[in-house]
PDB file of C-alpha atoms in Angstrom:
ATOM      1  CA  MET A   1      -5.096 -15.417  19.835  1.00 46.00           C
ATOM      2  CA  ARG A   2      -5.517 -14.788  23.457  1.00 46.00           C
ATOM      3  CA  LYS A   3      -8.804 -13.525  25.065  1.00 47.00           C
ATOM      4  CA  PRO A   4      -8.182 -10.499  27.407  1.00 48.00           C
ATOM      5  CA  ILE A   5     -10.633 -11.885  29.812  1.00 48.00           C
ATOM      6  CA  TRP A   6      -8.526 -14.827  30.718  1.00 44.00           C
ATOM      7  CA  SER A   7      -5.603 -12.680  31.591  1.00 47.00           C
ATOM      8  CA  GLY A   8      -7.882 -10.792  33.922  1.00 46.00           C
ATOM      9  CA  PHE A   9      -8.902 -13.973  35.755  1.00 42.00           C
ATOM     10  CA  VAL A  10      -5.465 -15.214  36.087  1.00 42.00           C
ATOM     11  CA  LEU A  11      -4.182 -11.645  37.321  1.00 40.00           C
ATOM     12  CA  CYS A  12      -7.021 -11.608  39.801  1.00 40.00           C
ATOM     13  CA  ALA A  13      -6.369 -15.053  41.110  1.00 44.00           C
ATOM     14  CA  LEU A  14      -2.693 -14.299  41.551  1.00 43.00           C
ATOM     15  CA  LEU A  15      -3.397 -10.981  43.396  1.00 44.00           C
ATOM     16  CA  GLY A  16      -6.310 -12.412  45.409  1.00 47.00           C
ATOM     17  CA  CYS A  17      -8.998 -10.201  44.019  1.00 43.00           C
ATOM     18  CA  ALA A  18     -11.758 -12.796  44.574  1.00 41.00           C
ATOM     19  CA  GLY A  19     -12.903 -11.402  47.891  1.00 40.00           C
ATOM     20  CA  PRO A  20     -11.949 -10.950  51.565  1.00 39.00           C
ATOM     21  CA  LYS A  21     -10.545 -14.480  51.808  1.00 38.00           C
ATOM     22  CA  SER A  22      -7.230 -14.853  50.098  1.00 37.00           C
ATOM     23  CA  SER A  23      -5.128 -17.858  49.286  1.00 38.00           C
ATOM     24  CA  THR A  24      -2.621 -16.952  52.128  1.00 40.00           C
ATOM     25  CA  GLY A  25      -5.168 -15.840  54.641  1.00 41.00           C
ATOM     26  CA  GLY A  26      -7.489 -18.784  55.028  1.00 42.00           C
ATOM     27  CA  GLY A  27     -10.535 -18.528  57.242  1.00 42.00           C
ATOM     28  CA  ASP A  28     -13.725 -20.401  57.961  1.00 43.00           C
ATOM     29  CA  THR A  29     -16.263 -17.936  56.680  1.00 39.00           C
ATOM     30  CA  PRO A  30     -17.140 -18.055  52.973  1.00 38.00           C
ATOM     31  CA  SER A  31     -16.329 -14.939  50.957  1.00 37.00           C
ATOM     32  CA  THR A  32     -19.150 -12.788  49.799  1.00 33.00           C
ATOM     33  CA  PRO A  33     -18.865 -10.237  47.002  1.00 32.00           C
ATOM     34  CA  VAL A  34     -19.026  -6.687  48.149  1.00 33.00           C
ATOM     35  CA  VAL A  35     -21.464  -4.399  45.989  1.00 31.00           C
ATOM     36  CA  SER A  36     -21.113  -0.807  46.381  1.00 30.00           C
ATOM     37  CA  PRO A  37     -24.702   0.809  46.987  1.00 32.00           C
ATOM     38  CA  ALA A  38     -23.786   3.417  44.389  1.00 32.00           C
ATOM     39  CA  GLU A  39     -23.571   0.732  41.731  1.00 31.00           C
ATOM     40  CA  THR A  40     -27.169  -0.483  42.281  1.00 31.00           C
ATOM     41  CA  PRO A  41     -30.190   1.583  42.674  1.00 36.00           C
ATOM     42  CA  THR A  42     -32.892  -0.216  44.593  1.00 39.00           C
ATOM     43  CA  GLU A  43     -36.593  -0.229  44.585  1.00 39.00           C
ATOM     44  CA  THR A  44     -37.795  -1.203  47.904  1.00 38.00           C
ATOM     45  CA  PRO A  45     -40.759  -0.227  50.182  1.00 38.00           C
ATOM     46  CA  VAL A  46     -39.817   1.869  52.973  1.00 40.00           C
ATOM     47  CA  ALA A  47     -39.835   0.313  56.440  1.00 37.00           C
ATOM     48  CA  ALA A  48     -38.802   1.614  59.657  1.00 34.00           C
ATOM     49  CA  PRO A  49     -35.443   0.055  60.912  1.00 34.00           C
ATOM     50  CA  PRO A  50     -35.572  -1.990  64.105  1.00 34.00           C
ATOM     51  CA  GLY A  51     -35.912   0.173  67.140  1.00 33.00           C
ATOM     52  CA  GLU A  52     -37.507   3.066  65.384  1.00 33.00           C
ATOM     53  CA  GLN A  53     -41.126   4.120  65.408  1.00 35.00           C
ATOM     54  CA  GLN A  54     -43.124   3.140  62.390  1.00 35.00           C
ATOM     55  CA  SER A  55     -45.196   6.261  62.064  1.00 36.00           C
ATOM     56  CA  PRO A  56     -42.772   8.583  60.161  1.00 39.00           C
ATOM     57  CA  ALA A  57     -41.868   5.931  57.731  1.00 41.00           C
ATOM     58  CA  ALA A  58     -44.392   4.456  55.347  1.00 40.00           C
ATOM     59  CA  THR A  59     -44.661   0.837  54.045  1.00 37.00           C
ATOM     60  CA  ASP A  60     -47.069  -0.788  51.593  1.00 38.00           C
ATOM     61  CA  SER A  61     -48.715  -2.834  54.374  1.00 52.00           C
ATOM     62  CA  THR A  62     -49.036  -0.095  56.943  1.00 71.00           C
ATOM     63  CA  PRO A  63     -49.117   3.232  55.512  1.00 83.00           C
ATOM     64  CA  SER A  64     -48.604   6.193  57.845  1.00 90.00           C
ATOM     65  CA  ALA A  65     -51.373   8.800  57.725  1.00 90.00           C
ATOM     66  CA  VAL A  66     -51.194  12.329  56.090  1.00 90.00           C
ATOM     67  CA  ARG A  67     -50.068  14.653  59.017  1.00 90.00           C
ATOM     68  CA  VAL A  68     -51.744  17.935  59.465  1.00 90.00           C
ATOM     69  CA  THR A  69     -49.333  20.688  60.340  1.00 87.00           C
ATOM     70  CA  ALA A  70     -49.618  24.469  60.359  1.00 84.00           C
ATOM     71  CA  SER A  71     -46.380  24.924  58.367  1.00 79.00           C
ATOM     72  CA  PRO A  72     -45.517  21.950  56.277  1.00 84.00           C
ATOM     73  CA  SER A  73     -42.011  22.172  54.918  1.00 76.00           C
ATOM     74  CA  PRO A  74     -39.469  19.930  53.167  1.00 77.00           C
ATOM     75  CA  LYS A  75     -36.426  18.443  55.032  1.00 83.00           C
ATOM     76  CA  ASP A  76     -33.891  16.649  53.034  1.00 85.00           C
ATOM     77  CA  GLU A  77     -33.663  16.597  49.146  1.00 90.00           C
ATOM     78  CA  ILE A  78     -36.073  14.292  47.375  1.00 91.00           C
ATOM     79  CA  ALA A  79     -37.344  13.737  43.860  1.00 93.00           C
ATOM     80  CA  ILE A  80     -40.941  12.449  43.302  1.00 95.00           C
ATOM     81  CA  LYS A  81     -40.911  10.219  40.320  1.00 96.00           C
ATOM     82  CA  SER A  82     -44.570   9.248  40.414  1.00 96.00           C
ATOM     83  CA  VAL A  83     -47.628   9.286  42.648  1.00 96.00           C
ATOM     84  CA  GLU A  84     -50.730   7.053  42.417  1.00 97.00           C
ATOM     85  CA  VAL A  85     -53.831   6.831  44.579  1.00 97.00           C
ATOM     86  CA  GLN A  86     -55.033   3.263  45.327  1.00 96.00           C
ATOM     87  CA  GLY A  87     -58.237   3.483  47.213  1.00 95.00           C
ATOM     88  CA  ASP A  88     -57.416   5.617  50.306  1.00 95.00           C
ATOM     89  CA  THR A  89     -53.785   5.162  49.866  1.00 96.00           C
ATOM     90  CA  LEU A  90     -51.190   7.387  48.220  1.00 97.00           C
ATOM     91  CA  VAL A  91     -48.266   5.415  46.757  1.00 97.00           C
ATOM     92  CA  ALA A  92     -45.179   7.619  46.015  1.00 96.00           C
ATOM     93  CA  ARG A  93     -42.141   6.471  44.095  1.00 96.00           C
ATOM     94  CA  VAL A  94     -39.205   8.720  45.062  1.00 94.00           C
ATOM     95  CA  MET A  95     -35.590   9.031  44.505  1.00 93.00           C
ATOM     96  CA  HIS A  96     -32.759  10.443  46.644  1.00 93.00           C
ATOM     97  CA  SER A  97     -29.200   9.918  47.676  1.00 90.00           C
ATOM     98  CA  GLY A  98     -28.174   7.859  50.597  1.00 92.00           C
ATOM     99  CA  GLY A  99     -27.394   4.302  51.213  1.00 91.00           C
ATOM    100  CA  CYS A 100     -25.697   4.117  54.618  1.00 92.00           C
ATOM    101  CA  GLY A 101     -28.557   4.491  56.937  1.00 91.00           C
ATOM    102  CA  PRO A 102     -32.338   4.542  57.485  1.00 91.00           C
ATOM    103  CA  HIS A 103     -34.551   7.141  55.773  1.00 92.00           C
ATOM    104  CA  THR A 104     -38.039   8.049  56.738  1.00 91.00           C
ATOM    105  CA  TYR A 105     -40.708   9.997  54.889  1.00 93.00           C
ATOM    106  CA  GLU A 106     -43.892  11.998  56.023  1.00 93.00           C
ATOM    107  CA  LEU A 107     -46.744  13.432  54.034  1.00 95.00           C
ATOM    108  CA  LEU A 108     -47.479  16.804  55.374  1.00 95.00           C
ATOM    109  CA  TRP A 109     -50.584  19.037  54.707  1.00 95.00           C
ATOM    110  CA  ALA A 110     -51.680  22.496  56.097  1.00 93.00           C
ATOM    111  CA  GLY A 111     -55.345  21.137  56.472  1.00 93.00           C
ATOM    112  CA  SER A 112     -56.828  23.434  54.017  1.00 93.00           C
ATOM    113  CA  PHE A 113     -58.281  23.203  50.541  1.00 95.00           C
ATOM    114  CA  GLN A 114     -57.794  25.567  47.583  1.00 94.00           C
ATOM    115  CA  LYS A 115     -59.979  25.800  44.469  1.00 91.00           C
ATOM    116  CA  SER A 116     -58.555  25.103  41.051  1.00 84.00           C
ATOM    117  CA  ALA A 117     -59.412  27.292  38.037  1.00 83.00           C
ATOM    118  CA  ALA A 118     -62.168  24.624  37.260  1.00 84.00           C
ATOM    119  CA  GLY A 119     -63.494  24.889  40.793  1.00 86.00           C
ATOM    120  CA  GLU A 120     -62.286  21.550  42.147  1.00 88.00           C
ATOM    121  CA  ALA A 121     -60.828  21.134  45.419  1.00 94.00           C
ATOM    122  CA  GLN A 122     -56.987  21.025  45.727  1.00 96.00           C
ATOM    123  CA  ALA A 123     -54.621  20.060  48.600  1.00 96.00           C
ATOM    124  CA  GLU A 124     -50.983  21.136  48.587  1.00 95.00           C
ATOM    125  CA  LEU A 125     -48.974  18.387  50.056  1.00 95.00           C
ATOM    126  CA  VAL A 126     -45.382  18.086  51.199  1.00 94.00           C
ATOM    127  CA  LEU A 127     -43.562  14.860  50.891  1.00 94.00           C
ATOM    128  CA  ALA A 128     -40.846  15.348  53.583  1.00 93.00           C
ATOM    129  CA  HIS A 129     -37.699  13.049  53.524  1.00 92.00           C
ATOM    130  CA  ASP A 130     -35.445  12.758  56.542  1.00 91.00           C
ATOM    131  CA  ALA A 131     -32.142  11.175  55.682  1.00 91.00           C
ATOM    132  CA  HIS A 132     -31.071  11.165  59.352  1.00 90.00           C
ATOM    133  CA  GLY A 133     -27.701  12.535  58.521  1.00 90.00           C
ATOM    134  CA  ASP A 134     -26.952   9.889  55.825  1.00 90.00           C
ATOM    135  CA  SER A 135     -24.375  11.594  53.640  1.00 89.00           C
ATOM    136  CA  CYS A 136     -23.718   8.693  51.247  1.00 92.00           C
ATOM    137  CA  GLU A 137     -24.189   9.356  47.611  1.00 90.00           C
ATOM    138  CA  ALA A 138     -25.941   6.213  46.265  1.00 92.00           C
ATOM    139  CA  LEU A 139     -28.946   6.815  44.136  1.00 93.00           C
ATOM    140  CA  LEU A 140     -32.000   5.137  46.030  1.00 91.00           C
ATOM    141  CA  ASN A 141     -35.285   4.459  44.556  1.00 94.00           C
ATOM    142  CA  ARG A 142     -38.042   3.908  47.191  1.00 93.00           C
ATOM    143  CA  THR A 143     -41.815   3.363  47.356  1.00 94.00           C
ATOM    144  CA  ALA A 144     -43.596   5.163  50.271  1.00 94.00           C
ATOM    145  CA  SER A 145     -47.293   4.763  50.948  1.00 95.00           C
ATOM    146  CA  PHE A 146     -49.582   7.132  53.001  1.00 96.00           C
ATOM    147  CA  ASP A 147     -53.129   6.826  54.275  1.00 96.00           C
ATOM    148  CA  LEU A 148     -55.292   9.657  52.991  1.00 96.00           C
ATOM    149  CA  GLY A 149     -58.008   9.281  55.572  1.00 94.00           C
ATOM    150  CA  PRO A 150     -57.270  12.624  57.423  1.00 94.00           C
ATOM    151  CA  LEU A 151     -57.634  14.550  54.187  1.00 95.00           C
ATOM    152  CA  LYS A 152     -60.802  12.692  53.241  1.00 95.00           C
ATOM    153  CA  GLN A 153     -62.264  13.279  56.845  1.00 94.00           C
ATOM    154  CA  ARG A 154     -61.525  17.051  56.547  1.00 94.00           C
ATOM    155  CA  TRP A 155     -63.160  17.308  53.205  1.00 93.00           C
ATOM    156  CA  ARG A 156     -66.320  15.423  54.456  1.00 94.00           C
ATOM    157  CA  GLU A 157     -66.558  17.840  57.489  1.00 94.00           C
ATOM    158  CA  GLN A 158     -66.183  21.059  55.373  1.00 93.00           C
ATOM    159  CA  ASN A 159     -68.534  19.872  52.477  1.00 91.00           C
ATOM    160  CA  LYS A 160     -71.012  17.900  54.331  1.00 92.00           C
ATOM    161  CA  SER A 161     -70.989  15.205  51.716  1.00 91.00           C
ATOM    162  CA  GLU A 162     -69.533  11.567  51.688  1.00 92.00           C
ATOM    163  CA  HIS A 163     -68.251  11.561  48.314  1.00 94.00           C
ATOM    164  CA  GLY A 164     -65.784  13.945  46.508  1.00 93.00           C
ATOM    165  CA  THR A 165     -62.709  14.467  44.508  1.00 95.00           C
ATOM    166  CA  VAL A 166     -59.468  16.307  45.563  1.00 96.00           C
ATOM    167  CA  GLU A 167     -56.598  17.129  43.274  1.00 96.00           C
ATOM    168  CA  LEU A 168     -53.370  16.379  45.165  1.00 96.00           C
ATOM    169  CA  ARG A 169     -50.409  18.640  44.174  1.00 95.00           C
ATOM    170  CA  PHE A 170     -46.836  18.253  45.689  1.00 95.00           C
ATOM    171  CA  ALA A 171     -44.692  21.099  46.646  1.00 91.00           C
ATOM    172  CA  GLY A 172     -41.421  21.208  44.571  1.00 89.00           C
ATOM    173  CA  SER A 173     -42.809  18.822  42.012  1.00 92.00           C
ATOM    174  CA  GLN A 174     -44.953  18.636  38.891  1.00 93.00           C
ATOM    175  CA  ALA A 175     -46.613  15.458  40.176  1.00 93.00           C
ATOM    176  CA  ILE A 176     -50.459  15.430  40.434  1.00 94.00           C
ATOM    177  CA  ALA A 177     -52.981  12.753  41.492  1.00 96.00           C
ATOM    178  CA  ARG A 178     -56.673  12.790  41.870  1.00 95.00           C
ATOM    179  CA  TYR A 179     -58.141  11.356  44.965  1.00 97.00           C
ATOM    180  CA  THR A 180     -61.780  10.299  44.462  1.00 95.00           C
ATOM    181  CA  PHE A 181     -63.805   8.790  47.326  1.00 92.00           C
TER     182      PHE A 181
END
């Protein structure tokens, strides 16, 4: 009994499916398999591409600070998978489409605190994603980190205390994190 896989290999070898280098074309560069970005979601820290400023993008080693703005609003579509506070750093795992260009993220805040039903301070944050016109449809998983220092500083100024807890809520998401300092 023949195995169907062998016939696939033979057919592929005859038709030159092994990559960009064919048996008739020759060439000095080795062939490398081409993987479509749509096939493999990736989990990588976000870094600014060469030539771009680091501040809008966030990385695990140099997180950008939360930016206070009068009217924070989202840009391109993004789904927040999870958020976690590690010291004074917010680590967000996000998912969005793209794959053909750089993406940047900003953590935006109006600069004011609200009170929860339990009387705790809350901050409504917006995780803004800028796809820079990338219209590719690969599903990307990324990790972005943000320095919560400006939020902590504002809380300390308003409450005249060094230590506190702020509940972080994210516009358009059910994600919640507690920031204790």
